[in-house]
N, CA, C and O atoms as a CHARMM CRD file, in Angstrom:
* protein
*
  340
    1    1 UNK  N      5.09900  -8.63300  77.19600 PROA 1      0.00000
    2    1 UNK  CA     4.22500  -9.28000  76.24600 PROA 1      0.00000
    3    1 UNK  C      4.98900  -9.45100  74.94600 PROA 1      0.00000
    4    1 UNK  O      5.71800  -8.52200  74.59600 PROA 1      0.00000
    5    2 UNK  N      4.88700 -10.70400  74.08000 PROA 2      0.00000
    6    2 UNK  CA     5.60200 -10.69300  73.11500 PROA 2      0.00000
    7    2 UNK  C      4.91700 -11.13500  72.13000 PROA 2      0.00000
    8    2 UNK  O      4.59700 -12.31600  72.26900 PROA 2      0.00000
    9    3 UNK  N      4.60700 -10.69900  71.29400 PROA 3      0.00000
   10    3 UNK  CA     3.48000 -10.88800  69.96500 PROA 3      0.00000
   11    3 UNK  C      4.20000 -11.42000  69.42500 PROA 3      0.00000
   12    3 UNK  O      5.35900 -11.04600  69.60300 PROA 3      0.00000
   13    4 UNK  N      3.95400 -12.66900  68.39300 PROA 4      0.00000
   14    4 UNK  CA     4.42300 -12.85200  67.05800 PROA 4      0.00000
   15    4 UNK  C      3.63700 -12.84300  65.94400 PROA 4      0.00000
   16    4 UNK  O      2.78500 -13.72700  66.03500 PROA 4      0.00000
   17    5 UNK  N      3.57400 -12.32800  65.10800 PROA 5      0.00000
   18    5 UNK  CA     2.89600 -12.96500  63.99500 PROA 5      0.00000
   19    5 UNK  C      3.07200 -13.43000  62.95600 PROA 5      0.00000
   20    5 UNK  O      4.20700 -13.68700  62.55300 PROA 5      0.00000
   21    6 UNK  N      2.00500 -13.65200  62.27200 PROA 6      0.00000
   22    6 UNK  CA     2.48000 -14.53600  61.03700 PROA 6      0.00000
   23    6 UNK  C      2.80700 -13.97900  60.22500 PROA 6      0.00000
   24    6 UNK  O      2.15200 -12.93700  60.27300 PROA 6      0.00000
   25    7 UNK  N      3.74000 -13.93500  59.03800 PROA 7      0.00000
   26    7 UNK  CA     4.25500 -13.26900  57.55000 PROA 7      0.00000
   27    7 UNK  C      2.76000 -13.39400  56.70200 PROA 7      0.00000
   28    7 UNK  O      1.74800 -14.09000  56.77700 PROA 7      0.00000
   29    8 UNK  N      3.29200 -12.23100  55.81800 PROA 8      0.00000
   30    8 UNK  CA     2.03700 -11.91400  55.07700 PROA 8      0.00000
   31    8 UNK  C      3.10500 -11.32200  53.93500 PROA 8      0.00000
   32    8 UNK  O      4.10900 -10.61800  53.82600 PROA 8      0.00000
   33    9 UNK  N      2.20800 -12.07600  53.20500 PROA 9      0.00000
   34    9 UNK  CA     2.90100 -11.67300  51.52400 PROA 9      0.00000
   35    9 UNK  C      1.86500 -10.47500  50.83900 PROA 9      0.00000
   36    9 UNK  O      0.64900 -10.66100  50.82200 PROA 9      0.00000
   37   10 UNK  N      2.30800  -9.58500  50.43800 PROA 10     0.00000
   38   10 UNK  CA     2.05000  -8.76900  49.73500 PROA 10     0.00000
   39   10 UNK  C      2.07900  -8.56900  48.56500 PROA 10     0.00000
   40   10 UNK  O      3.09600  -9.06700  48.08200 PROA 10     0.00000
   41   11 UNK  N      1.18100  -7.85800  47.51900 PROA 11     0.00000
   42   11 UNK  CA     2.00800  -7.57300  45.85000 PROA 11     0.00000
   43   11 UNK  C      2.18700  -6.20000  46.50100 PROA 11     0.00000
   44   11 UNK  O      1.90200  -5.91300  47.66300 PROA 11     0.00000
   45   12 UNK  N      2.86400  -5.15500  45.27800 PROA 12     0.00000
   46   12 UNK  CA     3.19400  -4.09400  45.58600 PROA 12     0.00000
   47   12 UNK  C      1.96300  -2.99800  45.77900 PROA 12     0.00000
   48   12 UNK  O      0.99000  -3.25500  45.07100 PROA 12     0.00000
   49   13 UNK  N      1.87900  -2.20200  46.34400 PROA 13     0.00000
   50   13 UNK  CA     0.52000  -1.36000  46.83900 PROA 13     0.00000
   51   13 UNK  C     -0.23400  -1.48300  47.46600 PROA 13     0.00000
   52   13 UNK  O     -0.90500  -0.55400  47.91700 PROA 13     0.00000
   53   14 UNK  N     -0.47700  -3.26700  47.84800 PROA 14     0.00000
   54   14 UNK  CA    -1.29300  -3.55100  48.71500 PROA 14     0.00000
   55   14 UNK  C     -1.22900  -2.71300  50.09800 PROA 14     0.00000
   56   14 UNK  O     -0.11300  -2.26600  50.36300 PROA 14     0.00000
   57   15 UNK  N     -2.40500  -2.40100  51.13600 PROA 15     0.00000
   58   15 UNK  CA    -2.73900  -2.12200  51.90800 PROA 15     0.00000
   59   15 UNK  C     -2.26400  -3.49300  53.07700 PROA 15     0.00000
   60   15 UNK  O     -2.72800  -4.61200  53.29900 PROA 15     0.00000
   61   16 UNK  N     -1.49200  -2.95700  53.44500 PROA 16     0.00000
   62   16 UNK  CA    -1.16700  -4.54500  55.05500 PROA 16     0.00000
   63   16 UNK  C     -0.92600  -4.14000  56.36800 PROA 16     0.00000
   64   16 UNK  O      0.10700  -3.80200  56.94700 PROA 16     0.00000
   65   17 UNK  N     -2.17500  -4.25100  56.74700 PROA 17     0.00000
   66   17 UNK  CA    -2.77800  -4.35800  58.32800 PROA 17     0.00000
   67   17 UNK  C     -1.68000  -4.75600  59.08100 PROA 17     0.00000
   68   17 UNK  O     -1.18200  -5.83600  58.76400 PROA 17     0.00000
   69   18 UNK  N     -1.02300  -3.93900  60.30100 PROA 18     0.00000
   70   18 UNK  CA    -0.38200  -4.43700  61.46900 PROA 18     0.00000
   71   18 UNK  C     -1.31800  -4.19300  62.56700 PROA 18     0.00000
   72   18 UNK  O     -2.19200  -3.34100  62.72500 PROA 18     0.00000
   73   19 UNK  N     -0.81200  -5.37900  63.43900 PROA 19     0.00000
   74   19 UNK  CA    -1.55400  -5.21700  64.84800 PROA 19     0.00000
   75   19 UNK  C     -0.91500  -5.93100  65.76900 PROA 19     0.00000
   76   19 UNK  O     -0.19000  -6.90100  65.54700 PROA 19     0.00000
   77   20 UNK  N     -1.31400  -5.21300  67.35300 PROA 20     0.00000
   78   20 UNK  CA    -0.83600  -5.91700  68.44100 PROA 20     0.00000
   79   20 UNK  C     -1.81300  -6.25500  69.01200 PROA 20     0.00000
   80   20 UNK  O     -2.98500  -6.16900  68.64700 PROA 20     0.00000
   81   21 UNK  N     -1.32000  -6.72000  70.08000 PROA 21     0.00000
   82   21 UNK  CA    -2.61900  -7.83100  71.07300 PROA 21     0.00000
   83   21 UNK  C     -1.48200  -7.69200  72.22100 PROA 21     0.00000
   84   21 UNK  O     -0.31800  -8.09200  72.23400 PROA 21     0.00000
   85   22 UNK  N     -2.18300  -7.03400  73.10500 PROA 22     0.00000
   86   22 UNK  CA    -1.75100  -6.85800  74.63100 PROA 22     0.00000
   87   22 UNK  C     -2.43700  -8.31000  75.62300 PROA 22     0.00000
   88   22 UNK  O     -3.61000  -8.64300  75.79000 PROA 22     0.00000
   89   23 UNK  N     -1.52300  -8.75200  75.99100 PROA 23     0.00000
   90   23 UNK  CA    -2.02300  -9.86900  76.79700 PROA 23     0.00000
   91   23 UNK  C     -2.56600  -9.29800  77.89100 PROA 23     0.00000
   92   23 UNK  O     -2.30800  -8.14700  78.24400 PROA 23     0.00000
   93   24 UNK  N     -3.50700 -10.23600  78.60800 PROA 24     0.00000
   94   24 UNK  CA    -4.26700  -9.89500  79.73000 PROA 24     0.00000
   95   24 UNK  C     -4.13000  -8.34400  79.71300 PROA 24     0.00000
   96   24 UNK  O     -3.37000  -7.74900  80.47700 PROA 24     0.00000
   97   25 UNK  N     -4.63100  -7.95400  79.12400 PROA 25     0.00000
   98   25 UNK  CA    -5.00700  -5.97400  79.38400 PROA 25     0.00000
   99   25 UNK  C     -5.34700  -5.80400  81.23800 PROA 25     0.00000
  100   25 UNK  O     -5.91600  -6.54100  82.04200 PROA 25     0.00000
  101   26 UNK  N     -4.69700  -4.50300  81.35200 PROA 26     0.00000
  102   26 UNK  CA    -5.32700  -4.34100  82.61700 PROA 26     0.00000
  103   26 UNK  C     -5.88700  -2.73700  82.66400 PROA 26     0.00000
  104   26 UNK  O     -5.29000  -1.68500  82.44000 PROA 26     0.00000
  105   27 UNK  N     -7.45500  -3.04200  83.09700 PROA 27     0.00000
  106   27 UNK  CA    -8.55200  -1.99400  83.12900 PROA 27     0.00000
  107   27 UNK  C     -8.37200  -1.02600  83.20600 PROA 27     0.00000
  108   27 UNK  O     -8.75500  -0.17100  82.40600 PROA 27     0.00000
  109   28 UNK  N     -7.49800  -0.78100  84.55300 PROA 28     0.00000
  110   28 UNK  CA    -6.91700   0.66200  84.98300 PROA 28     0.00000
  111   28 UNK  C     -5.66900   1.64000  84.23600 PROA 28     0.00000
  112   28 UNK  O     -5.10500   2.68300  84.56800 PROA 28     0.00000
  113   29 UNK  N     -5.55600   0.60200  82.91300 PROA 29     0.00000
  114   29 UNK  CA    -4.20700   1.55200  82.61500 PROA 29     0.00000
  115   29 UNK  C     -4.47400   1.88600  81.19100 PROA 29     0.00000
  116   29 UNK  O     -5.09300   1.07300  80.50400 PROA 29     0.00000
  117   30 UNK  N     -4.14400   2.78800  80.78600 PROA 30     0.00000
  118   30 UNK  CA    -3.90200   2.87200  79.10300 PROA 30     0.00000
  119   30 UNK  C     -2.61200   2.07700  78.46900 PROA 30     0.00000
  120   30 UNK  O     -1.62900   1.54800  78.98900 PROA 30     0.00000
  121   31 UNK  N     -3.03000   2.22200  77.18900 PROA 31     0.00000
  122   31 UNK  CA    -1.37000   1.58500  76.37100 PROA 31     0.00000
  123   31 UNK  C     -1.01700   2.50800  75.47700 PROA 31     0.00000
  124   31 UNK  O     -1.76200   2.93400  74.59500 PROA 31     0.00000
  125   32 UNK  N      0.24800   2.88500  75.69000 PROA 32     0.00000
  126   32 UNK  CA     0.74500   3.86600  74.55600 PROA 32     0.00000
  127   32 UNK  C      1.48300   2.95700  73.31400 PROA 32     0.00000
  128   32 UNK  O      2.45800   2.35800  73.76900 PROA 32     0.00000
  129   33 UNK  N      1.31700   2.76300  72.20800 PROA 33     0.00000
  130   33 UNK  CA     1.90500   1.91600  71.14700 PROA 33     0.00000
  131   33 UNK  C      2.92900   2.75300  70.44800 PROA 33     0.00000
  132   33 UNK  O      2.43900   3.82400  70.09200 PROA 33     0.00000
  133   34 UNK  N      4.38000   2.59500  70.08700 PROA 34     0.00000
  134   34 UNK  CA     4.85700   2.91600  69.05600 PROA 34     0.00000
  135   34 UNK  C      5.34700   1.61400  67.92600 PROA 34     0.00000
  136   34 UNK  O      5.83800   0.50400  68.13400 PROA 34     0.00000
  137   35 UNK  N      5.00500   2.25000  66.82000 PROA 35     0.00000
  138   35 UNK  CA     5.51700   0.87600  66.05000 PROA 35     0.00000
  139   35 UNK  C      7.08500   1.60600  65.37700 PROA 35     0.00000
  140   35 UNK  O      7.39900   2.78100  65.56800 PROA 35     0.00000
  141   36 UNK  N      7.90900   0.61900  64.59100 PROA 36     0.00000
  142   36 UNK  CA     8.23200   1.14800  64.10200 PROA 36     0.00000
  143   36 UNK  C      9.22400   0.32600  63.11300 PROA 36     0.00000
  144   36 UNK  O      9.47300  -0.55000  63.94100 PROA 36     0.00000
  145   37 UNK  N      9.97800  -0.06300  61.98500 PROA 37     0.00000
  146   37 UNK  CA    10.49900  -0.78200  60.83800 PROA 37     0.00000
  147   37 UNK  C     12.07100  -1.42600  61.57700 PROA 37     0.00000
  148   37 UNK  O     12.50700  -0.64100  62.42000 PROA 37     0.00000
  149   38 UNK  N     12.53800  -2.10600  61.47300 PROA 38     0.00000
  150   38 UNK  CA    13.77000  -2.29600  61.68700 PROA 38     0.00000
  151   38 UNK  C     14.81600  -2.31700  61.34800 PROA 38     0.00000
  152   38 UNK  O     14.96200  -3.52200  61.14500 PROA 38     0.00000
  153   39 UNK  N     15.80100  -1.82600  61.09500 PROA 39     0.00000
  154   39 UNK  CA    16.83600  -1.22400  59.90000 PROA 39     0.00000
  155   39 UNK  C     17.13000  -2.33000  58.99500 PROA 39     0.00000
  156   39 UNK  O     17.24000  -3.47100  59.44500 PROA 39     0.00000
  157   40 UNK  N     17.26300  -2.07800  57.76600 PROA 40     0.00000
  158   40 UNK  CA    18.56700  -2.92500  57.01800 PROA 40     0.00000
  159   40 UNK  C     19.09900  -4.07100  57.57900 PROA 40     0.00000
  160   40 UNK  O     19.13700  -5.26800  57.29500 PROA 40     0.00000
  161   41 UNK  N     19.42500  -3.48200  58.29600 PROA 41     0.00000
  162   41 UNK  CA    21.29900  -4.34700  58.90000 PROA 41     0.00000
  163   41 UNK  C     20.55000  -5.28100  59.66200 PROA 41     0.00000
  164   41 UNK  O     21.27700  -6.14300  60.15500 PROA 41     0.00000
  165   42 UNK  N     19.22400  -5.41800  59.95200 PROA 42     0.00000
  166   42 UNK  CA    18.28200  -6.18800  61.18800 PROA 42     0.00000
  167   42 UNK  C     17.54400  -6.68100  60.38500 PROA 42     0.00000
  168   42 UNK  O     16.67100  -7.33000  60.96000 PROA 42     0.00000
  169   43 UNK  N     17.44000  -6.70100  59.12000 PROA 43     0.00000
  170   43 UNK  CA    16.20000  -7.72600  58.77500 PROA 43     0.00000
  171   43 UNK  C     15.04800  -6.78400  58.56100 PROA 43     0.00000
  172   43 UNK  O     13.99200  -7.31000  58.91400 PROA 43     0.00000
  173   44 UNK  N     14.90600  -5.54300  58.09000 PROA 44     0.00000
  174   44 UNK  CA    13.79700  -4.21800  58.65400 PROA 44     0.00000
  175   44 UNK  C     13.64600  -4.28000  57.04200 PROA 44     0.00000
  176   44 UNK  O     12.51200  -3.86400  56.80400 PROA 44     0.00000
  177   45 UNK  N     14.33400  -4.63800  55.76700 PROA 45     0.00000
  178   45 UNK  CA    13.63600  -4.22000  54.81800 PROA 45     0.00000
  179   45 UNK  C     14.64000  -3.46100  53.51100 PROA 45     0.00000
  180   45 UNK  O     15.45100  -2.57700  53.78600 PROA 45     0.00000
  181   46 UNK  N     14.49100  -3.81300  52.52200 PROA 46     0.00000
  182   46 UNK  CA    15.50900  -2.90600  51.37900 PROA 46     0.00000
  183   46 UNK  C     15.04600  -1.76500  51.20200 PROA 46     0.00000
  184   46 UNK  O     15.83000  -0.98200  50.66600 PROA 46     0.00000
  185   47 UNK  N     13.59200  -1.20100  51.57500 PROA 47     0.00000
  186   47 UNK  CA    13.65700   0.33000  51.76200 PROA 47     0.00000
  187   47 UNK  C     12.81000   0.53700  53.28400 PROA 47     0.00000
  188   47 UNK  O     12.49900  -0.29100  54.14000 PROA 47     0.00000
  189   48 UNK  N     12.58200   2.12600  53.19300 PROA 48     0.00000
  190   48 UNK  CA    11.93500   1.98900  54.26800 PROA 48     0.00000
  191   48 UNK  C     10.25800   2.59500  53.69100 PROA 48     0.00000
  192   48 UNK  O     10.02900   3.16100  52.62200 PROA 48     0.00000
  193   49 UNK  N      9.04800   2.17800  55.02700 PROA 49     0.00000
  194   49 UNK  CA     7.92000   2.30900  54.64400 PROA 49     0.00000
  195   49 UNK  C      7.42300   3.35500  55.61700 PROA 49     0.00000
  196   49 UNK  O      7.97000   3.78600  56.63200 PROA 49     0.00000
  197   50 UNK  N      6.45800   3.60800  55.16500 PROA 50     0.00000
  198   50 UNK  CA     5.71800   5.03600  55.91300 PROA 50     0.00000
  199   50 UNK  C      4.43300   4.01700  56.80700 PROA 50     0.00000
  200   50 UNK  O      3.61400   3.40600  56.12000 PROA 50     0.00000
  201   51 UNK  N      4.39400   3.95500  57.84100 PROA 51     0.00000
  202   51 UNK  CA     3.20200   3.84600  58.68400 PROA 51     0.00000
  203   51 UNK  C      1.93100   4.68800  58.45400 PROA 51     0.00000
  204   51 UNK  O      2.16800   5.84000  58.09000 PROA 51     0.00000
  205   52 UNK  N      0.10100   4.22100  58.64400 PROA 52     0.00000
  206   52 UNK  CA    -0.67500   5.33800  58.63600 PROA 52     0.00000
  207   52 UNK  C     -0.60600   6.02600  60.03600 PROA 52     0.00000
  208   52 UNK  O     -1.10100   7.14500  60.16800 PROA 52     0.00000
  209   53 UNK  N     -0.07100   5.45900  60.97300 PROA 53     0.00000
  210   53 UNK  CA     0.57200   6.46400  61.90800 PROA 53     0.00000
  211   53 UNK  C      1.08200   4.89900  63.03500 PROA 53     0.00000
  212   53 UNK  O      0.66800   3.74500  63.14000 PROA 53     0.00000
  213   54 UNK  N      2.50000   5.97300  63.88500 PROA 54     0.00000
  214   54 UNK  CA     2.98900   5.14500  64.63000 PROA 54     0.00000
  215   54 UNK  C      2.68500   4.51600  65.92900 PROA 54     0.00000
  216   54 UNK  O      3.19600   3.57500  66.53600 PROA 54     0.00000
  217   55 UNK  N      1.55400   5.43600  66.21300 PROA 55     0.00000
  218   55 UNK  CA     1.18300   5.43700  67.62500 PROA 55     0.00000
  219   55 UNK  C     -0.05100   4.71500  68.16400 PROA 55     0.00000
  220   55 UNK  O     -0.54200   4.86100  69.28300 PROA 55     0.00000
  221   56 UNK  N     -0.51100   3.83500  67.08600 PROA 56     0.00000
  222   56 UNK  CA    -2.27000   3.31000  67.13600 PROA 56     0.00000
  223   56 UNK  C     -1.64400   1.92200  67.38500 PROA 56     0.00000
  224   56 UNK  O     -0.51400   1.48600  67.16800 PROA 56     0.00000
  225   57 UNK  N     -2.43800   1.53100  67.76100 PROA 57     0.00000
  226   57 UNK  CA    -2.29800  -0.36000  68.44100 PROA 57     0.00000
  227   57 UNK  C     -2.58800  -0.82200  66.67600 PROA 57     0.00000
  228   57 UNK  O     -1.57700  -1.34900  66.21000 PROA 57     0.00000
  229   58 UNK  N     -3.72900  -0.71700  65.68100 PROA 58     0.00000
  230   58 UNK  CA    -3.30200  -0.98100  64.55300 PROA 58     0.00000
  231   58 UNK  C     -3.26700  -0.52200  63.70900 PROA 58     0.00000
  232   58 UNK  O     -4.35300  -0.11900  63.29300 PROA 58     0.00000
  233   59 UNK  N     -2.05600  -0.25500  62.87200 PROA 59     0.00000
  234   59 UNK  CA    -1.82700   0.64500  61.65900 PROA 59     0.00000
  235   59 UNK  C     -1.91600  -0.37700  60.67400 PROA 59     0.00000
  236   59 UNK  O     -2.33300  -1.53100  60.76400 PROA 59     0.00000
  237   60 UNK  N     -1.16200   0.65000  59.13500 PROA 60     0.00000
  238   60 UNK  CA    -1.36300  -0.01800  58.11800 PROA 60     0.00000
  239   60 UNK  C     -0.17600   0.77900  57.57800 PROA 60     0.00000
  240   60 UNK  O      0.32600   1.82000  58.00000 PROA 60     0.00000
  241   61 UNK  N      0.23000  -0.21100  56.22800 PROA 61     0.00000
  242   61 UNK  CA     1.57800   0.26000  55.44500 PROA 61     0.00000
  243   61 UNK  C      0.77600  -0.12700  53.86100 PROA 61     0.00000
  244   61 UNK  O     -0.22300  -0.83000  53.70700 PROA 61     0.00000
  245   62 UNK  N      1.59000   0.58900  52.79300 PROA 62     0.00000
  246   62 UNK  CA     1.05700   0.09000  51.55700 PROA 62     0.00000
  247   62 UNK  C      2.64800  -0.47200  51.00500 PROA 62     0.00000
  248   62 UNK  O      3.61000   0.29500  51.03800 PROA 62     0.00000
  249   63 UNK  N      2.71800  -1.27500  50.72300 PROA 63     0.00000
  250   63 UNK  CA     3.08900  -2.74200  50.59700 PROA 63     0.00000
  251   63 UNK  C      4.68000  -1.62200  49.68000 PROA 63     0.00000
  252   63 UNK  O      4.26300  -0.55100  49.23800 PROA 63     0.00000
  253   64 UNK  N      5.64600  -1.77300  49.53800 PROA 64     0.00000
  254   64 UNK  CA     6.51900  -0.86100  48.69000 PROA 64     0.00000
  255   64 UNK  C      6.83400  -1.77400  47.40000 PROA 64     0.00000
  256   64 UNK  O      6.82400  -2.99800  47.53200 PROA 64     0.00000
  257   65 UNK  N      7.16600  -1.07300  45.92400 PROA 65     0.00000
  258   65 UNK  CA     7.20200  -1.71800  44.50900 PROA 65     0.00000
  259   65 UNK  C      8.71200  -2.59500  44.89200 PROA 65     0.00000
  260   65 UNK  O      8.93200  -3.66700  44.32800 PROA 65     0.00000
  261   66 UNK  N      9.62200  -2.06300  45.81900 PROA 66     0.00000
  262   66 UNK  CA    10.78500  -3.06900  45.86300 PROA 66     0.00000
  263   66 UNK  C     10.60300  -4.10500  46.87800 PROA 66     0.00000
  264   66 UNK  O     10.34100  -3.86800  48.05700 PROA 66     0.00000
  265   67 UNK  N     10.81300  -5.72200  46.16500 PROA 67     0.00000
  266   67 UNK  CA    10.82300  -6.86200  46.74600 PROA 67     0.00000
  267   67 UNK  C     11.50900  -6.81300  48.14200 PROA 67     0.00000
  268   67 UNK  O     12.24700  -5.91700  48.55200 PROA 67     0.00000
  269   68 UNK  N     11.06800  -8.12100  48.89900 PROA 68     0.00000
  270   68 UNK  CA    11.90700  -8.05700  49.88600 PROA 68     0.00000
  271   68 UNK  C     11.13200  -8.94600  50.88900 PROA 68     0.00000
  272   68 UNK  O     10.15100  -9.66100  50.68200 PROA 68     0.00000
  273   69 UNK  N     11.91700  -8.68600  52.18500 PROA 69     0.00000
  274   69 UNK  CA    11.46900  -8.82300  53.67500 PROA 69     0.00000
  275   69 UNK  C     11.45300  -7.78800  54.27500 PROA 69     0.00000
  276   69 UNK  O     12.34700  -6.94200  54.26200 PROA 69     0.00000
  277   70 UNK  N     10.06800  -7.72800  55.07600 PROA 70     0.00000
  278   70 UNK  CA    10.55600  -6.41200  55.70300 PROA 70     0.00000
  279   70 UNK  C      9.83800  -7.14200  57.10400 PROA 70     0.00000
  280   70 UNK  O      9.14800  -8.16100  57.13500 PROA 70     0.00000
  281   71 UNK  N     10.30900  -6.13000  58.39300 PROA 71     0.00000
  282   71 UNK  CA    10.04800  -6.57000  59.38800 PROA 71     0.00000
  283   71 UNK  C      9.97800  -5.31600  60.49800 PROA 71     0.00000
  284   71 UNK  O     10.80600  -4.50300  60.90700 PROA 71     0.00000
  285   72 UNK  N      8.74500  -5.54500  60.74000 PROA 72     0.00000
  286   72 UNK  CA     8.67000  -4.21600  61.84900 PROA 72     0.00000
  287   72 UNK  C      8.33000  -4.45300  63.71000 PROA 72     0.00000
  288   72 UNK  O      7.96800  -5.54600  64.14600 PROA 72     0.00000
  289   73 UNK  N      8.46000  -3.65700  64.28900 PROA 73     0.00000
  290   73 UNK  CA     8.36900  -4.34000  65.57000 PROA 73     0.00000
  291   73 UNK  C      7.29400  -3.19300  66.07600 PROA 73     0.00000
  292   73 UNK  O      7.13100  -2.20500  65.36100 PROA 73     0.00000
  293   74 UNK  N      6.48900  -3.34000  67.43400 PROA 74     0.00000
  294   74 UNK  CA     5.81500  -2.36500  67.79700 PROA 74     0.00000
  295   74 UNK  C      6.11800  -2.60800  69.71600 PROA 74     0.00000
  296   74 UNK  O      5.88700  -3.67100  70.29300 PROA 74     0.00000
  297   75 UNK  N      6.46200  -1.81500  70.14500 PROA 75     0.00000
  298   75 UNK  CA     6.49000  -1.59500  71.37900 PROA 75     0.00000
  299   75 UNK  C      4.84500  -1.12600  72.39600 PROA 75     0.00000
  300   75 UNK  O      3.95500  -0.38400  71.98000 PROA 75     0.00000
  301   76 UNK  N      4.87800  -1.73900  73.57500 PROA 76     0.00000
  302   76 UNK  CA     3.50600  -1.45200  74.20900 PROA 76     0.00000
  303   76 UNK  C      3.78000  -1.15200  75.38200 PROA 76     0.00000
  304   76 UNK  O      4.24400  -2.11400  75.99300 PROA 76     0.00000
  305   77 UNK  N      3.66200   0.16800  76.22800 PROA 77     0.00000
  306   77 UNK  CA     4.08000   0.50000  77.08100 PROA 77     0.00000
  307   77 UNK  C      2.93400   0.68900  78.23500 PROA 77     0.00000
  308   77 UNK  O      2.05800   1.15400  77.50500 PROA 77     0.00000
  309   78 UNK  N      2.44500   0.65500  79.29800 PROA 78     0.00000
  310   78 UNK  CA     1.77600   0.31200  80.15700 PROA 78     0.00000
  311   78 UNK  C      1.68000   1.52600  80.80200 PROA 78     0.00000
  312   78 UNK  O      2.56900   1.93800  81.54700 PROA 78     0.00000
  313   79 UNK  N      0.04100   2.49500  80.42100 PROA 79     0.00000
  314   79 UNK  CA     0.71000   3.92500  81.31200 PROA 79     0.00000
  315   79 UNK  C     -0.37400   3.66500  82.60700 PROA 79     0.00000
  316   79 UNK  O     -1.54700   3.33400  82.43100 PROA 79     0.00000
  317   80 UNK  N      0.15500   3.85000  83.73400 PROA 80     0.00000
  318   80 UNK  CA    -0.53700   3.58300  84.87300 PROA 80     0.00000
  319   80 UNK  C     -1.54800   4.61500  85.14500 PROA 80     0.00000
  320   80 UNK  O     -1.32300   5.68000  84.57200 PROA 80     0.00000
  321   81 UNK  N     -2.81300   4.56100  86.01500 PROA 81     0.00000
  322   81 UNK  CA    -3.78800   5.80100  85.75600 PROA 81     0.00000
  323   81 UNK  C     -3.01400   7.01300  86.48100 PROA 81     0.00000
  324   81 UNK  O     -3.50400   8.11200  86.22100 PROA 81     0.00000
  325   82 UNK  N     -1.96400   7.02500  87.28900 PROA 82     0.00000
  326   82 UNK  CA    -1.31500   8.05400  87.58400 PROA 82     0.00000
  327   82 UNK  C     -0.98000   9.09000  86.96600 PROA 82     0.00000
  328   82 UNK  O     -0.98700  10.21700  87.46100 PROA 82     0.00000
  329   83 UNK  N     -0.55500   8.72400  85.47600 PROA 83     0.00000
  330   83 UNK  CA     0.19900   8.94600  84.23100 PROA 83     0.00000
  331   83 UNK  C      1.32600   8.26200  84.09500 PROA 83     0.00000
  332   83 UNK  O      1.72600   8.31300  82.93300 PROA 83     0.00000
  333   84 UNK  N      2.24100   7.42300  85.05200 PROA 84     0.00000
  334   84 UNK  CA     3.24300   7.03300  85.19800 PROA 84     0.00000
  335   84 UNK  C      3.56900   6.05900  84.31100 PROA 84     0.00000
  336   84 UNK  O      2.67400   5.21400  84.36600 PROA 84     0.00000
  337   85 UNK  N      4.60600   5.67000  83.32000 PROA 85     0.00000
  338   85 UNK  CA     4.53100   4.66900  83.02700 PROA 85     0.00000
  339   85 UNK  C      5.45500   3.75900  83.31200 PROA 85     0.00000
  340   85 UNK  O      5.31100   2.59500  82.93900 PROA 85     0.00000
């Protein structure tokens, strides 16, 4: 599944909503989410930001006082009802 979304401009402090969207979900399985920033060297941001946590399908960041781009990615992993993933 490959999400994109749209850029969202921030001032500094703001509160900014991330989220994923699992295509066609399937009933029988859970989703484990990690999100997480992408370095420097990738386009991830001139500092780094704190998540309200990494592991929720949608978190939130408060926006940091230094300008920039920042860019985070979130992974969605498919745990089968076995536990297997």
């Amino acid at each position: 599944v490959l999400v994109i979304t749209q850029p969202q401009i921030a001032a500094p402090g703001d509160i900014v909503p991330l989220n994923v969207t699992v295509d066609a979900p399937t009933q029988d399985a859970g989703y484990i989410y990690q999100w997480e920033q992408l370095a420097e060297s990738a386009g991830g941001g001139p500092v780094r930001v704190e998540f309200s946590s990494q592991t929720a399908k949608s978190v939130s960041i408060r926006a940091p006082v230094t300008l920039g781009t920042y860019v985070f990615e979130a992974t969605v992993t498919r745990r089968l009802a076995t536990g297997a993933g």
